[in-house]
């Protein structure tokens, strides 16, 4: 069964104390509620274990925002998938456009990271999306297809069925410019078709495809109402309970 998911990506925001307060605040706000979607917070590495201790992880899942492309060893400053899993985190955001753009993450590197995440029991939230010039040139369908094929299509059907996809058009991230619900639906349906072309239709039907890019309380309802939009990956609006909660409640 396809899951609805609202995931926050805190990016490089909040000190440990601020992050803990945010996570606890969300935990408190959801205490007597039964959200109609899975709720995830994507915290910095430094916060993972403390946040896992402080909240009801049965209600709020925890994601890292990256993991290393090596299993372990002499890679100073890196954090492995096994380390992430040992904190209590169940998810890892991989392939975010900021990682691709600023840290040179290629399809090949991401393929390795996805494999390591899966081997350590983590669910990858795999981000794809085109830049503005690609959309204006009408290449966005090809771009997302290549991103999926380049990092995910060597997976077995069983492993692919563990992946969550997040479509995040780069031109909509942090810009206040959201894809329209129709634009999101169009490309999400295309992504699902691409998956169905490689794996079985049921695997495509069961894959959660999230939208990301300036999603907020004002536009979330319209976006998640679309049949192929199964939730959101939220940056700025996930940094306060006041802004994040109404997005969770958009379902
Ligand atoms: P914003 O919601 O701030 O546009 O960020 C989206 C994003 O990049 C989530 O991963």
Tab-separated table of C-alpha atoms and ligand atoms in Angstrom:
chain	number	residue	atom	x	y	z
A	1	UNK	CA	0.000	0.000	0.000
A	2	UNK	CA	1.259	3.445	-0.950
A	3	UNK	CA	1.931	5.606	2.078
A	4	UNK	CA	1.229	9.287	2.487
A	5	UNK	CA	4.256	11.003	3.985
A	6	UNK	CA	5.041	14.493	5.201
A	7	UNK	CA	8.763	14.849	5.846
A	8	UNK	CA	10.648	17.870	7.103
A	9	UNK	CA	14.160	18.573	5.854
A	10	UNK	CA	15.705	20.901	8.371
A	11	UNK	CA	18.838	21.273	6.235
A	12	UNK	CA	21.686	23.019	8.119
A	13	UNK	CA	19.414	24.763	10.582
A	14	UNK	CA	18.987	24.613	14.365
A	15	UNK	CA	21.537	24.048	17.087
A	16	UNK	CA	21.083	20.830	19.034
A	17	UNK	CA	19.048	22.660	21.661
A	18	UNK	CA	16.852	24.395	19.101
A	19	UNK	CA	16.357	21.171	17.168
A	20	UNK	CA	15.418	19.251	20.281
A	21	UNK	CA	12.895	21.922	21.213
A	22	UNK	CA	11.414	21.787	17.712
A	23	UNK	CA	11.177	17.988	17.746
A	24	UNK	CA	9.647	17.967	21.228
A	25	UNK	CA	7.187	20.666	20.204
A	26	UNK	CA	6.060	18.613	17.225
A	27	UNK	CA	5.827	15.516	19.385
A	28	UNK	CA	3.631	17.391	21.837
A	29	UNK	CA	1.450	18.817	19.074
A	30	UNK	CA	0.842	15.347	17.627
A	31	UNK	CA	0.385	13.606	20.983
A	32	UNK	CA	-3.398	13.418	20.847
A	33	UNK	CA	-3.670	13.360	17.083
A	34	UNK	CA	-3.676	10.558	14.551
A	35	UNK	CA	-2.204	12.051	11.397
A	36	UNK	CA	-3.443	10.618	8.110
A	37	UNK	CA	0.157	10.399	6.937
A	38	UNK	CA	3.537	9.256	8.165
A	39	UNK	CA	5.454	12.147	9.704
A	40	UNK	CA	9.244	12.390	9.438
A	41	UNK	CA	11.784	14.945	10.590
A	42	UNK	CA	15.115	15.164	8.767
A	43	UNK	CA	17.571	16.568	11.276
A	44	UNK	CA	21.299	17.290	11.144
A	45	UNK	CA	23.481	14.266	12.060
A	46	UNK	CA	24.336	15.815	15.428
A	47	UNK	CA	20.693	15.777	16.488
A	48	UNK	CA	19.603	12.299	15.432
A	49	UNK	CA	20.227	10.290	18.602
A	50	UNK	CA	18.932	12.971	20.984
A	51	UNK	CA	15.805	13.543	18.926
A	52	UNK	CA	15.216	9.783	18.786
A	53	UNK	CA	15.368	9.709	22.591
A	54	UNK	CA	13.106	12.696	23.051
A	55	UNK	CA	10.137	11.837	20.836
A	56	UNK	CA	7.691	9.045	20.155
A	57	UNK	CA	9.428	7.430	17.202
A	58	UNK	CA	6.349	5.322	16.610
A	59	UNK	CA	4.630	8.539	15.584
A	60	UNK	CA	7.455	10.610	14.130
A	61	UNK	CA	10.140	8.953	12.037
A	62	UNK	CA	13.637	10.376	11.919
A	63	UNK	CA	15.739	10.930	8.826
A	64	UNK	CA	19.354	11.850	8.266
A	65	UNK	CA	20.015	14.207	5.376
A	66	UNK	CA	22.933	12.266	3.930
A	67	UNK	CA	25.217	9.325	4.561
A	68	UNK	CA	28.690	8.342	3.399
A	69	UNK	CA	29.406	6.451	0.204
A	70	UNK	CA	31.716	4.090	2.059
A	71	UNK	CA	30.892	1.464	4.621
A	72	UNK	CA	33.464	2.496	7.270
A	73	UNK	CA	37.081	3.352	7.834
A	74	UNK	CA	39.458	6.216	7.117
A	75	UNK	CA	37.033	8.818	5.776
A	76	UNK	CA	37.485	11.711	8.171
A	77	UNK	CA	34.335	13.689	8.794
A	78	UNK	CA	31.979	11.226	7.140
A	79	UNK	CA	28.971	9.537	8.746
A	80	UNK	CA	28.105	6.022	7.603
A	81	UNK	CA	24.695	4.511	6.983
A	82	UNK	CA	25.340	2.098	9.867
A	83	UNK	CA	26.047	5.037	12.189
A	84	UNK	CA	22.832	6.744	11.083
A	85	UNK	CA	20.846	3.558	11.686
A	86	UNK	CA	22.424	3.146	15.135
A	87	UNK	CA	20.902	6.464	16.267
A	88	UNK	CA	17.353	5.245	15.778
A	89	UNK	CA	16.850	7.049	12.457
A	90	UNK	CA	14.891	4.985	9.950
A	91	UNK	CA	15.269	7.165	6.862
A	92	UNK	CA	17.963	8.974	4.951
A	93	UNK	CA	17.432	11.772	2.443
A	94	UNK	CA	19.720	11.115	-0.527
A	95	UNK	CA	20.390	13.006	-3.727
A	96	UNK	CA	19.050	16.339	-2.579
A	97	UNK	CA	19.771	18.949	-5.252
A	98	UNK	CA	21.908	20.875	-2.760
A	99	UNK	CA	24.112	17.788	-2.327
A	100	UNK	CA	24.277	17.255	-6.074
A	101	UNK	CA	25.040	20.921	-6.751
A	102	UNK	CA	27.381	21.921	-3.909
A	103	UNK	CA	29.040	18.600	-3.073
A	104	UNK	CA	29.348	17.050	-6.501
A	105	UNK	CA	27.164	14.026	-5.809
A	106	UNK	CA	26.839	12.077	-9.039
A	107	UNK	CA	24.371	9.363	-10.010
A	108	UNK	CA	27.121	6.800	-9.378
A	109	UNK	CA	27.933	8.105	-5.870
A	110	UNK	CA	24.226	8.178	-5.061
A	111	UNK	CA	23.789	4.620	-6.267
A	112	UNK	CA	26.436	3.556	-3.730
A	113	UNK	CA	24.768	5.563	-0.970
A	114	UNK	CA	21.355	4.070	-1.751
A	115	UNK	CA	22.805	0.558	-1.592
A	116	UNK	CA	24.537	1.241	1.726
A	117	UNK	CA	21.383	2.799	3.172
A	118	UNK	CA	19.297	-0.225	2.194
A	119	UNK	CA	21.947	-2.653	3.472
A	120	UNK	CA	21.688	-0.929	6.845
A	121	UNK	CA	17.918	-1.034	7.002
A	122	UNK	CA	17.365	2.648	6.197
A	123	UNK	CA	14.660	3.857	3.838
A	124	UNK	CA	16.147	6.234	1.275
A	125	UNK	CA	14.112	9.323	0.458
A	126	UNK	CA	15.611	9.812	-2.967
A	127	UNK	CA	15.404	13.339	-4.380
A	128	UNK	CA	15.192	14.148	-8.062
A	129	UNK	CA	14.275	17.278	-9.987
A	130	UNK	CA	15.240	19.574	-12.798
A	131	UNK	CA	16.717	23.084	-12.828
A	132	UNK	CA	14.826	25.988	-14.390
A	133	UNK	CA	16.638	25.901	-17.736
A	134	UNK	CA	15.810	22.222	-18.102
A	135	UNK	CA	12.141	22.850	-17.413
A	136	UNK	CA	12.052	25.783	-19.817
A	137	UNK	CA	13.642	23.599	-22.473
A	138	UNK	CA	10.983	20.931	-21.855
A	139	UNK	CA	13.608	18.458	-20.659
A	140	UNK	CA	12.262	17.866	-17.151
A	141	UNK	CA	10.782	14.460	-17.931
A	142	UNK	CA	14.102	13.236	-19.335
A	143	UNK	CA	16.058	14.707	-16.428
A	144	UNK	CA	14.073	12.904	-13.750
A	145	UNK	CA	14.116	9.670	-15.761
A	146	UNK	CA	17.912	9.815	-15.981
A	147	UNK	CA	18.243	10.554	-12.272
A	148	UNK	CA	16.071	7.569	-11.385
A	149	UNK	CA	17.710	5.232	-13.880
A	150	UNK	CA	21.225	6.335	-12.967
A	151	UNK	CA	20.932	5.596	-9.258
A	152	UNK	CA	17.987	3.280	-8.663
A	153	UNK	CA	17.299	0.996	-11.593
A	154	UNK	CA	19.989	-1.526	-10.726
A	155	UNK	CA	18.020	-2.335	-7.578
A	156	UNK	CA	16.050	-5.554	-7.314
A	157	UNK	CA	12.292	-5.127	-7.313
A	158	UNK	CA	12.302	-5.965	-3.619
A	159	UNK	CA	14.834	-3.247	-2.824
A	160	UNK	CA	13.213	-0.694	-5.126
A	161	UNK	CA	9.941	-1.176	-3.286
A	162	UNK	CA	11.634	0.262	-0.166
A	163	UNK	CA	12.472	3.583	-1.853
A	164	UNK	CA	10.556	6.815	-1.343
A	165	UNK	CA	10.931	9.331	-4.177
A	166	UNK	CA	10.866	13.089	-3.641
A	167	UNK	CA	10.364	15.209	-6.743
A	168	UNK	CA	11.856	18.603	-5.995
A	169	UNK	CA	12.127	21.014	-8.915
A	170	UNK	CA	15.242	23.017	-8.128
A	171	UNK	CA	13.571	26.249	-9.233
A	172	UNK	CA	10.961	25.811	-6.512
A	173	UNK	CA	13.337	25.129	-3.603
A	174	UNK	CA	13.539	27.998	-1.169
A	175	UNK	CA	12.259	30.409	-3.800
A	176	UNK	CA	8.647	30.739	-2.720
A	177	UNK	CA	7.767	29.610	-6.233
A	178	UNK	CA	5.869	26.325	-6.017
A	179	UNK	CA	5.105	24.029	-8.902
A	180	UNK	CA	1.381	24.191	-9.536
A	181	UNK	CA	-0.574	21.167	-8.398
A	182	UNK	CA	-1.120	20.298	-12.067
A	183	UNK	CA	2.607	20.519	-12.836
A	184	UNK	CA	3.365	18.291	-9.851
A	185	UNK	CA	0.669	15.781	-10.822
A	186	UNK	CA	1.907	15.671	-14.418
A	187	UNK	CA	5.485	14.825	-13.542
A	188	UNK	CA	4.625	12.538	-10.620
A	189	UNK	CA	2.436	10.494	-12.960
A	190	UNK	CA	5.316	10.411	-15.425
A	191	UNK	CA	7.735	9.221	-12.721
A	192	UNK	CA	5.305	6.481	-11.743
A	193	UNK	CA	5.053	5.421	-15.367
A	194	UNK	CA	8.845	5.273	-15.646
A	195	UNK	CA	8.941	3.033	-12.586
A	196	UNK	CA	6.176	0.831	-14.002
A	197	UNK	CA	8.181	0.507	-17.223
A	198	UNK	CA	11.091	-0.981	-15.314
A	199	UNK	CA	9.382	-2.840	-12.472
A	200	UNK	CA	5.822	-4.087	-12.123
A	201	UNK	CA	2.826	-1.765	-12.131
A	202	UNK	CA	2.081	-2.713	-8.514
A	203	UNK	CA	5.553	-1.584	-7.453
A	204	UNK	CA	4.978	1.745	-9.206
A	205	UNK	CA	1.522	2.036	-7.660
A	206	UNK	CA	2.930	1.370	-4.189
A	207	UNK	CA	5.804	3.846	-4.454
A	208	UNK	CA	5.319	7.040	-2.435
A	209	UNK	CA	6.260	10.070	-4.523
A	210	UNK	CA	6.568	13.270	-2.501
A	211	UNK	CA	6.630	16.826	-3.787
A	212	UNK	CA	9.170	19.325	-2.471
A	213	UNK	CA	9.773	22.997	-3.169
A	214	UNK	CA	8.214	25.878	-1.241
A	215	UNK	CA	5.439	23.663	0.067
A	216	UNK	CA	3.574	25.342	2.896
A	217	UNK	CA	0.306	25.463	4.799
A	218	UNK	CA	-1.256	27.484	2.006
A	219	UNK	CA	-0.537	25.168	-0.918
A	220	UNK	CA	-0.187	21.729	0.692
A	221	UNK	CA	-3.869	20.767	0.466
A	222	UNK	CA	-4.096	21.354	-3.251
A	223	UNK	CA	-0.844	19.495	-3.915
A	224	UNK	CA	-1.618	16.385	-1.864
A	225	UNK	CA	-5.129	16.225	-3.306
A	226	UNK	CA	-3.563	15.129	-6.601
A	227	UNK	CA	-3.689	11.371	-7.114
A	228	UNK	CA	0.056	10.928	-7.693
A	229	UNK	CA	1.274	13.357	-5.024
A	230	UNK	CA	1.712	11.250	-1.912
A	231	UNK	CA	3.012	13.924	0.397
A	232	UNK	CA	5.806	16.416	0.715
A	233	UNK	CA	9.418	17.041	1.590
A	234	UNK	CA	9.400	20.380	3.304
A	235	UNK	CA	12.329	22.685	3.991
A	236	UNK	CA	11.634	26.149	5.389
A	237	UNK	CA	8.120	25.415	6.590
A	238	UNK	CA	9.303	22.423	8.635
A	239	UNK	CA	11.302	24.651	10.968
A	240	UNK	CA	8.370	25.581	13.188
A	241	UNK	CA	5.512	23.514	14.552
A	242	UNK	CA	3.158	26.329	13.638
A	243	UNK	CA	4.045	26.031	9.953
A	244	UNK	CA	4.640	22.276	9.774
A	245	UNK	CA	1.523	21.020	11.554
A	246	UNK	CA	-0.996	22.404	9.036
A	247	UNK	CA	0.946	20.649	6.249
A	248	UNK	CA	0.629	17.355	8.120
A	249	UNK	CA	-3.055	18.120	8.497
A	250	UNK	CA	-3.456	18.760	4.763
A	251	UNK	CA	-4.362	15.060	4.418
B	1	LIG	P1	11.755	24.585	0.806
B	1	LIG	O1	10.513	23.946	1.341
B	1	LIG	O2	12.421	25.502	1.775
B	1	LIG	O3	11.551	25.181	-0.544
B	1	LIG	O4	12.814	23.378	0.609
B	1	LIG	C1	12.407	22.263	-0.073
B	1	LIG	C2	13.462	21.241	0.070
B	1	LIG	O5	14.551	21.377	-0.481
B	1	LIG	C3	13.188	20.069	0.912
B	1	LIG	O6	14.160	19.097	0.756
